[in-house]
PDB file of N, CA and C in Angstrom:
ATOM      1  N   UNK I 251       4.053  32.981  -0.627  1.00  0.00           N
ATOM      2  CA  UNK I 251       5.461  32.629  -0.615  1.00  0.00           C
ATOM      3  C   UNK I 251       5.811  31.928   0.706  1.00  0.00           C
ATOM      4  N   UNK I 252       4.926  32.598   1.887  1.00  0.00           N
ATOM      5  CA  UNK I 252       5.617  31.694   3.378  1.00  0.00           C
ATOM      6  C   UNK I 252       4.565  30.437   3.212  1.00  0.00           C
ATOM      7  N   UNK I 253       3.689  30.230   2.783  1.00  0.00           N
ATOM      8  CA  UNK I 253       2.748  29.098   2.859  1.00  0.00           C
ATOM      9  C   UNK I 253       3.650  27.956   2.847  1.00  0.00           C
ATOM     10  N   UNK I 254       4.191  27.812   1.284  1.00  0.00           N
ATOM     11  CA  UNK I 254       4.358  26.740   0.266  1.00  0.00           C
ATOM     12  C   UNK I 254       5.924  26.108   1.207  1.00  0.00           C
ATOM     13  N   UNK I 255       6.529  26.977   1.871  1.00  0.00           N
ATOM     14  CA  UNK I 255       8.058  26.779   3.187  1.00  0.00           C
ATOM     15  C   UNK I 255       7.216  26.039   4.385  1.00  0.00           C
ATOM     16  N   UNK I 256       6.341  26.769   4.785  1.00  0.00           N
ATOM     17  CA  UNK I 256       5.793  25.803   6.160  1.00  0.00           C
ATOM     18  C   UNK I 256       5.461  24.829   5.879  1.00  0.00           C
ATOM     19  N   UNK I 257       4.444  24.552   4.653  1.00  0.00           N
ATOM     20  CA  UNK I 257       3.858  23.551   4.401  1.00  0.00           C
ATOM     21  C   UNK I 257       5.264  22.255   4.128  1.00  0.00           C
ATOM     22  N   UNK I 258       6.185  22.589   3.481  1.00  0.00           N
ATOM     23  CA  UNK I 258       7.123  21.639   3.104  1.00  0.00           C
ATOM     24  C   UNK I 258       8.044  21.535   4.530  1.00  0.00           C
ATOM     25  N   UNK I 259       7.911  22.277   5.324  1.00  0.00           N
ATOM     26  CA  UNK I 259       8.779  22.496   6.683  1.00  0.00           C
ATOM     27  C   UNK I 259       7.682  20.858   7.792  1.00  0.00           C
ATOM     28  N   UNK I 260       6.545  21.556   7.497  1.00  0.00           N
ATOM     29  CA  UNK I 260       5.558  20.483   8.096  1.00  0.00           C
ATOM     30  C   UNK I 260       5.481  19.315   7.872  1.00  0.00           C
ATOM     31  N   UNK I 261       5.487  18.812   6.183  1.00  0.00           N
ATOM     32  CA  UNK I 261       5.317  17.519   5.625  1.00  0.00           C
ATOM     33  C   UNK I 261       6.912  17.083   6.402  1.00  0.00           C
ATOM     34  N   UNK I 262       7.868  17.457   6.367  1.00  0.00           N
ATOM     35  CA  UNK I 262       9.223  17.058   6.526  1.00  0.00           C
ATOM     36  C   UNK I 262       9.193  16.628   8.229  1.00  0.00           C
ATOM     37  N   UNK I 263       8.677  17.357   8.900  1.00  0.00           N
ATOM     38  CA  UNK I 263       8.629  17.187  10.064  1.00  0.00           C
ATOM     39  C   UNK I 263       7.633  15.939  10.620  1.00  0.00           C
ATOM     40  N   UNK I 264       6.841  15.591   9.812  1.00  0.00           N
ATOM     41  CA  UNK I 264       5.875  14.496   9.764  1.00  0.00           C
ATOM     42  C   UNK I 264       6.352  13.128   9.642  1.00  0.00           C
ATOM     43  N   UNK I 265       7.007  13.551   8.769  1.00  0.00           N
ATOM     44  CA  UNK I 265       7.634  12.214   7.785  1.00  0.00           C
ATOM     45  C   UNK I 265       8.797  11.668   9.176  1.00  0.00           C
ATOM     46  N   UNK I 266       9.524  12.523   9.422  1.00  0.00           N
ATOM     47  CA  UNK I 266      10.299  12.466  10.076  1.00  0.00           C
ATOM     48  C   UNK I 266      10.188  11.587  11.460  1.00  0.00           C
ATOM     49  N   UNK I 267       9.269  12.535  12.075  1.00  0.00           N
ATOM     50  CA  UNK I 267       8.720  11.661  13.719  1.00  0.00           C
ATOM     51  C   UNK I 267       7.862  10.422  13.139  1.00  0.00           C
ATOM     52  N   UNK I 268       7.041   9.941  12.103  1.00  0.00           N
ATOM     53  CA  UNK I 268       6.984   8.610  11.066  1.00  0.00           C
ATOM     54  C   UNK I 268       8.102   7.964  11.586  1.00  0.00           C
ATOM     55  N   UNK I 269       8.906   7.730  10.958  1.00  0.00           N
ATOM     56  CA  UNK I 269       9.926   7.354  10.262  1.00  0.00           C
ATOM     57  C   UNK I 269      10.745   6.880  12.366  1.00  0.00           C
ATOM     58  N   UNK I 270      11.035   7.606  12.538  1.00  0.00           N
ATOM     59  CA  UNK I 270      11.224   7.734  13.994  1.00  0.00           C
ATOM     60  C   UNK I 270      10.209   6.376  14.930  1.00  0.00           C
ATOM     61  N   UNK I 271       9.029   6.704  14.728  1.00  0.00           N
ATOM     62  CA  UNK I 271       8.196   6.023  15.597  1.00  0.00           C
ATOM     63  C   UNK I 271       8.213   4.510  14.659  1.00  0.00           C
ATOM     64  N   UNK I 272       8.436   4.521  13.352  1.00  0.00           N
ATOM     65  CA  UNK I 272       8.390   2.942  12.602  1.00  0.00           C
ATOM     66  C   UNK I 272       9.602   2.648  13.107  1.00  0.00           C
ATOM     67  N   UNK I 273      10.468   3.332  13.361  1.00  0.00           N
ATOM     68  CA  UNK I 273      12.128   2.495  13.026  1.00  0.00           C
ATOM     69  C   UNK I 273      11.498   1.825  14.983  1.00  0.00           C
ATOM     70  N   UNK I 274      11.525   2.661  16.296  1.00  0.00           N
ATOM     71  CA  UNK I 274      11.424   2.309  17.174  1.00  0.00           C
ATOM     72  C   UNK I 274      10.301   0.479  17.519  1.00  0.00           C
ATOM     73  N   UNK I 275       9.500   0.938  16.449  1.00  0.00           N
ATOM     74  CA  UNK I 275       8.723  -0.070  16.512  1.00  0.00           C
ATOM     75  C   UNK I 275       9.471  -1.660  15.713  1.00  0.00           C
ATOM     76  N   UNK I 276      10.035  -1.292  14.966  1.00  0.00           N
ATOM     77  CA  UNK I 276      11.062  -2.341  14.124  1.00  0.00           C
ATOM     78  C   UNK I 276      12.003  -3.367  15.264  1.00  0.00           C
ATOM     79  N   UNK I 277      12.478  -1.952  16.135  1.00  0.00           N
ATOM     80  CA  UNK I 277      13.414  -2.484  16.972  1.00  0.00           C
ATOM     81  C   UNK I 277      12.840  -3.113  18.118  1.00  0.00           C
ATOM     82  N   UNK I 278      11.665  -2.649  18.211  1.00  0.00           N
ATOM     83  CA  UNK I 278      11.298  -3.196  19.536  1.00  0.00           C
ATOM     84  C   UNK I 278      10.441  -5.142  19.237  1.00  0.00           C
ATOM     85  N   UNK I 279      10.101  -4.851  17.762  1.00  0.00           N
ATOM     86  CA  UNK I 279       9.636  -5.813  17.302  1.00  0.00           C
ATOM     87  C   UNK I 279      10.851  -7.243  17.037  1.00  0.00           C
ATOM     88  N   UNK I 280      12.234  -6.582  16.625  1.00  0.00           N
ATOM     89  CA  UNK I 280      13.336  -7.081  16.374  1.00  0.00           C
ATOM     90  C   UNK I 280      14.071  -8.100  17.960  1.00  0.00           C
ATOM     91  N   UNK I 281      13.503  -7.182  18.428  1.00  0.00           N
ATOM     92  CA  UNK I 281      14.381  -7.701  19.830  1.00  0.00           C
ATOM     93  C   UNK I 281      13.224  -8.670  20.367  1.00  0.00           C
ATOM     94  N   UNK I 282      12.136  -8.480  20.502  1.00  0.00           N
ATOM     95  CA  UNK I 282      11.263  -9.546  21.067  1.00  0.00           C
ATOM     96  C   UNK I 282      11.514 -10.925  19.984  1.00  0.00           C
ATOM     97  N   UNK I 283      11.557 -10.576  18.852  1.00  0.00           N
ATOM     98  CA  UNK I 283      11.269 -11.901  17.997  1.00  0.00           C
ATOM     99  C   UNK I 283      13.159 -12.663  18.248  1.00  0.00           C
ATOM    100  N   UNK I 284      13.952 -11.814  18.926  1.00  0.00           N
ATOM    101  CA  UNK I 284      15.542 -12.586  18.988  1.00  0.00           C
ATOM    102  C   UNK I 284      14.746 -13.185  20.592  1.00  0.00           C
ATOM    103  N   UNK I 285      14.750 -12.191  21.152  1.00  0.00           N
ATOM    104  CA  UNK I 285      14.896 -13.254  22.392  1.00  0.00           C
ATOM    105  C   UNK I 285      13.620 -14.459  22.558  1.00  0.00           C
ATOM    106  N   UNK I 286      12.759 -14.065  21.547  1.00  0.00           N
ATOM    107  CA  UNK I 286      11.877 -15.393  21.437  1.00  0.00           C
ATOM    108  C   UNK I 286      12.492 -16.879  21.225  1.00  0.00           C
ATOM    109  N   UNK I 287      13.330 -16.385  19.765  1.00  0.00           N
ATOM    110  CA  UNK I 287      13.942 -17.294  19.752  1.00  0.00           C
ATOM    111  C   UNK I 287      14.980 -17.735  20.072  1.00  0.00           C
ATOM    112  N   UNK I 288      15.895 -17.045  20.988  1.00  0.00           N
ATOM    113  CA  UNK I 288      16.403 -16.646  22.010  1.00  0.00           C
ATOM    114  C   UNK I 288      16.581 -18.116  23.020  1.00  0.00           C
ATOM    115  N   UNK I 289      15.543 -18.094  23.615  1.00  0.00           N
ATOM    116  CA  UNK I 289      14.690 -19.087  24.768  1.00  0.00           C
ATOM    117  C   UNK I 289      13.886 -19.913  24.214  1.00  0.00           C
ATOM    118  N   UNK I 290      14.246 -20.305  22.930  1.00  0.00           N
ATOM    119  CA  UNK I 290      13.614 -21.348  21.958  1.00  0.00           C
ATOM    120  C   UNK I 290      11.689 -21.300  22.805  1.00  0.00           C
ATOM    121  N   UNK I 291      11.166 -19.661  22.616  1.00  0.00           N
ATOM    122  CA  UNK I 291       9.686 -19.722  22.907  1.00  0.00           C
ATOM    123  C   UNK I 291       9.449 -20.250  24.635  1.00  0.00           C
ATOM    124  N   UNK I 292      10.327 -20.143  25.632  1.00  0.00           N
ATOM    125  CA  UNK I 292       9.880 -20.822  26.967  1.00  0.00           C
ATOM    126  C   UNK I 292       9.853 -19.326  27.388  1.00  0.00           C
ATOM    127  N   UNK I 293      10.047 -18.605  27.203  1.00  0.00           N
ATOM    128  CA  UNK I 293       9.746 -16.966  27.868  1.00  0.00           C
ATOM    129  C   UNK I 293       8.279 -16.837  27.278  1.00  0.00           C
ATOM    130  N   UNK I 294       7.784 -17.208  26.459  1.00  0.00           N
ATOM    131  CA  UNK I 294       6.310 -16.591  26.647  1.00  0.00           C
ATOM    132  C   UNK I 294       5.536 -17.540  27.042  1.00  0.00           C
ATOM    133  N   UNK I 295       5.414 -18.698  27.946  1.00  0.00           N
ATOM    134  CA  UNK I 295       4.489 -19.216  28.412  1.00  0.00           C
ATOM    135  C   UNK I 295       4.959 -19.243  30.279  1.00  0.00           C
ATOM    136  N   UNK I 296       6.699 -18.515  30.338  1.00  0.00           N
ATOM    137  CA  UNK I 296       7.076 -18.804  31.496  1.00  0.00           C
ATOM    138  C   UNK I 296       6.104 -18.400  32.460  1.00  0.00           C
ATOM    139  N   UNK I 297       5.384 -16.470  32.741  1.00  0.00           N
ATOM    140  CA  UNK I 297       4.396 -16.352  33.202  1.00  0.00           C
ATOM    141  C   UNK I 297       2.681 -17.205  33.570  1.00  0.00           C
ATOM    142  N   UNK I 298       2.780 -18.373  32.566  1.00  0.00           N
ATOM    143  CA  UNK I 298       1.341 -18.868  32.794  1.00  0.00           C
ATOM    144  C   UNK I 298       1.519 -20.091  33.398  1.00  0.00           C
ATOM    145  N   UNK I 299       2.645 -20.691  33.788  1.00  0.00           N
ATOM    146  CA  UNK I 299       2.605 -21.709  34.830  1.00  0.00           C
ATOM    147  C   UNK I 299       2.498 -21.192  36.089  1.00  0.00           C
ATOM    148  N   UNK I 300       1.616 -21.612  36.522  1.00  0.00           N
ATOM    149  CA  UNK I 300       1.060 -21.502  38.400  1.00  0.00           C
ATOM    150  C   UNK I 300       0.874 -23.132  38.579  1.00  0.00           C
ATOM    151  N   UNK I 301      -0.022 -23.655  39.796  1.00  0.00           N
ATOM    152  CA  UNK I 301      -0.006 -23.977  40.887  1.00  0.00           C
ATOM    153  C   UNK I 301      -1.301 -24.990  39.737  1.00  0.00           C
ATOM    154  N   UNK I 302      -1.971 -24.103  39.989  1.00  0.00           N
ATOM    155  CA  UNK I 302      -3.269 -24.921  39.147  1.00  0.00           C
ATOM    156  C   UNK I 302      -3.370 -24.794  37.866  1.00  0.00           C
ATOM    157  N   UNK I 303      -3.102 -25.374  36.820  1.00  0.00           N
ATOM    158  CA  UNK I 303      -2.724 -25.215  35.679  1.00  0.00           C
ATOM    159  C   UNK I 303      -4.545 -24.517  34.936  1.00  0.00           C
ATOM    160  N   UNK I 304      -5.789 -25.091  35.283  1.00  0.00           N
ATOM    161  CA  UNK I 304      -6.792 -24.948  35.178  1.00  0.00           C
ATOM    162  C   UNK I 304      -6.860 -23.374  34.611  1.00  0.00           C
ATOM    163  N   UNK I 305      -6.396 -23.038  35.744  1.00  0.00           N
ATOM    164  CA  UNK I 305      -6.563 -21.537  36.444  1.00  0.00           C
ATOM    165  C   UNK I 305      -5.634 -20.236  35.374  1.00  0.00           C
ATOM    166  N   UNK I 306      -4.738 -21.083  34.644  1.00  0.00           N
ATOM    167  CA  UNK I 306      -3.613 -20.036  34.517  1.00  0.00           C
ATOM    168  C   UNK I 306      -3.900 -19.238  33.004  1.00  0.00           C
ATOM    169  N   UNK I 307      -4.712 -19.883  32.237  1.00  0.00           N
ATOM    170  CA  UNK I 307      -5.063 -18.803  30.821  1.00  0.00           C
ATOM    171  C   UNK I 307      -5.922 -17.758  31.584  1.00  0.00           C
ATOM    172  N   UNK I 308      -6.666 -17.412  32.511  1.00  0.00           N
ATOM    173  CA  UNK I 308      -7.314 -16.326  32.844  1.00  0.00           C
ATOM    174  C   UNK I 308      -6.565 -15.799  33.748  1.00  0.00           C
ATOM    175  N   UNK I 309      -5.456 -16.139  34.704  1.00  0.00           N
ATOM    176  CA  UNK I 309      -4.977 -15.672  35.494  1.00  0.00           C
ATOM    177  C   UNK I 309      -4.453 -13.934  34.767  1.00  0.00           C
ATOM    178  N   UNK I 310      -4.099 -13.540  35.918  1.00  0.00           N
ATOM    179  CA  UNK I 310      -3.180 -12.002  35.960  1.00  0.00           C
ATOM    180  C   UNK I 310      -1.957 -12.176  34.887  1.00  0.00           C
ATOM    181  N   UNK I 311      -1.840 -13.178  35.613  1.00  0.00           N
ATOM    182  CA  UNK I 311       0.225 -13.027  35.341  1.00  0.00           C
ATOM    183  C   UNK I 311       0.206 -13.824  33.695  1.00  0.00           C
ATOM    184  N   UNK I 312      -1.273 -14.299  33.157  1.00  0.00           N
ATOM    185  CA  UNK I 312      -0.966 -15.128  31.707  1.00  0.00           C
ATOM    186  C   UNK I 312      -2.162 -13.807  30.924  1.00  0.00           C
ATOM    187  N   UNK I 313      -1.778 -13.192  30.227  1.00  0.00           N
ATOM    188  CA  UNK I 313      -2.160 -12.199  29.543  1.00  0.00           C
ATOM    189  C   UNK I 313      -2.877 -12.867  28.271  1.00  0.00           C
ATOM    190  N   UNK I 314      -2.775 -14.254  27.860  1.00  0.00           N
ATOM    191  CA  UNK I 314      -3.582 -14.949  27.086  1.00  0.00           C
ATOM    192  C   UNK I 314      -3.802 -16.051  27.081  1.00  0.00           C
ATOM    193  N   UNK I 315      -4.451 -16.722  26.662  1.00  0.00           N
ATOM    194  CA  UNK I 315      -4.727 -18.419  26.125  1.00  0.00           C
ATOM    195  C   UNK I 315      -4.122 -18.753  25.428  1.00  0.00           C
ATOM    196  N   UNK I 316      -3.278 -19.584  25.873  1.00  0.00           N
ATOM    197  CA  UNK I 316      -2.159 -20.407  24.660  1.00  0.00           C
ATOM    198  C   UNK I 316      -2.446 -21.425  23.992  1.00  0.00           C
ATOM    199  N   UNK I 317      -3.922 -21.810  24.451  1.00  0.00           N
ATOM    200  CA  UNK I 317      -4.523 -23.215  24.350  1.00  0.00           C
ATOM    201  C   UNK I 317      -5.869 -22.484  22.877  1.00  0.00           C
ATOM    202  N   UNK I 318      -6.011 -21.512  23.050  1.00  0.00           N
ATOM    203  CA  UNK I 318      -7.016 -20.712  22.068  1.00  0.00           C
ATOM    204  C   UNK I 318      -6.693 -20.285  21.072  1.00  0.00           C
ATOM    205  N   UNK I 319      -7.639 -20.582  20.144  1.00  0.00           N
ATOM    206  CA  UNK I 319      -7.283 -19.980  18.671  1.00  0.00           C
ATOM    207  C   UNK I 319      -8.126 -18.761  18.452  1.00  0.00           C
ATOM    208  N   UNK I 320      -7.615 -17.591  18.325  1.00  0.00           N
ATOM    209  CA  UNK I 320      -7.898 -16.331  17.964  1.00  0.00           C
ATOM    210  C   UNK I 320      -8.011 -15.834  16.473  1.00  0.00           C
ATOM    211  N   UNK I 321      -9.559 -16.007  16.275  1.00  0.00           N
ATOM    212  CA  UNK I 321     -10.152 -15.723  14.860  1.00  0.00           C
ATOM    213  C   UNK I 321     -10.752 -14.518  14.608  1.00  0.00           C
ATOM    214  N   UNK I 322     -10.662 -13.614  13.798  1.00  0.00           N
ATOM    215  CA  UNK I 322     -10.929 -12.177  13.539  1.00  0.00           C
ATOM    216  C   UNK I 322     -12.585 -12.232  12.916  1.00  0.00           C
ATOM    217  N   UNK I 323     -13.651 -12.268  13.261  1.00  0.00           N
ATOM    218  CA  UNK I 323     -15.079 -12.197  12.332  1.00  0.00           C
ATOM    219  C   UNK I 323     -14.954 -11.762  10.660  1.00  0.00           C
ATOM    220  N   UNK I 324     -13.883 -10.650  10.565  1.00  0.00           N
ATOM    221  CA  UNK I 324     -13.645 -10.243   9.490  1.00  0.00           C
ATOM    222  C   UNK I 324     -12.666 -12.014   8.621  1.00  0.00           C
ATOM    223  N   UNK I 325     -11.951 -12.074   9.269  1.00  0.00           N
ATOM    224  CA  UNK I 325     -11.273 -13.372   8.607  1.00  0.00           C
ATOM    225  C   UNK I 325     -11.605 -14.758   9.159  1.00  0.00           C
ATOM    226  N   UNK I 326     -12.836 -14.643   9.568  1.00  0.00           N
ATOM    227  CA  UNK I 326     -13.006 -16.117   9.720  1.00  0.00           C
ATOM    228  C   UNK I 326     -13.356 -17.001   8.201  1.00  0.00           C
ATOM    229  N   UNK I 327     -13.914 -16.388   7.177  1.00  0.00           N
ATOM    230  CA  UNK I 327     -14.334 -16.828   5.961  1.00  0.00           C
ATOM    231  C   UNK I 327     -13.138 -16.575   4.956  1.00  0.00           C
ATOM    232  N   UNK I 328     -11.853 -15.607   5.106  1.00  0.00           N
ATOM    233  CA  UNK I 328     -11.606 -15.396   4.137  1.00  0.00           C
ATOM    234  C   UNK I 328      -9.986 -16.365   4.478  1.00  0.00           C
ATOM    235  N   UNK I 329      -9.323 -16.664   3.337  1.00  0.00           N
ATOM    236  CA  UNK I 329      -8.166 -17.448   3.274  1.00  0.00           C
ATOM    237  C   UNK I 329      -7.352 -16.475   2.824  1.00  0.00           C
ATOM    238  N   UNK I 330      -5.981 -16.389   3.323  1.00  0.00           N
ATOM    239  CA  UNK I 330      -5.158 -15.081   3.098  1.00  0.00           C
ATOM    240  C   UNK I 330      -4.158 -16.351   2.114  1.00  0.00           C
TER     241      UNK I 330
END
């Protein structure tokens, strides 16, 4: 009789911090994609201009290659 209460006490509590951690992720996803377009896209390359342009896809402050195309091994063959 106490099993079948925790167990539904548990699933509820699951679902819940879910539900919690998707919505946070929505919003956080929501707000990057406004202020992207926001700054019509000049906020994400603002960090990779330096001095020597050479230099700036590996630099610190440029967290990627903007100049690179990023292909998954798993999806290099397949067409979505």
């Amino acid at each position: 009789v106490f099993f079948p209460l925790l167990q539904k006490w548990t699933v509820f509590a699951l679902s819940a911090s879910s539900s919690l951690g998707c919505l946070s992720c929505l919003l956080g996803l929501a707000t990057s994609i406004g202020l992207t377009l926001g700054s019509q896209g000049r906020v994400l390359l603002a960090p990779c201009t330096s001095a020597n342009v050479a230099l700036a896809p590996v630099s610190r402050e440029c967290p990627f290659d903007p100049t690179h195309v990023y292909v998954s091994p798993q999806g290099a063959g397949a067409a979505c």
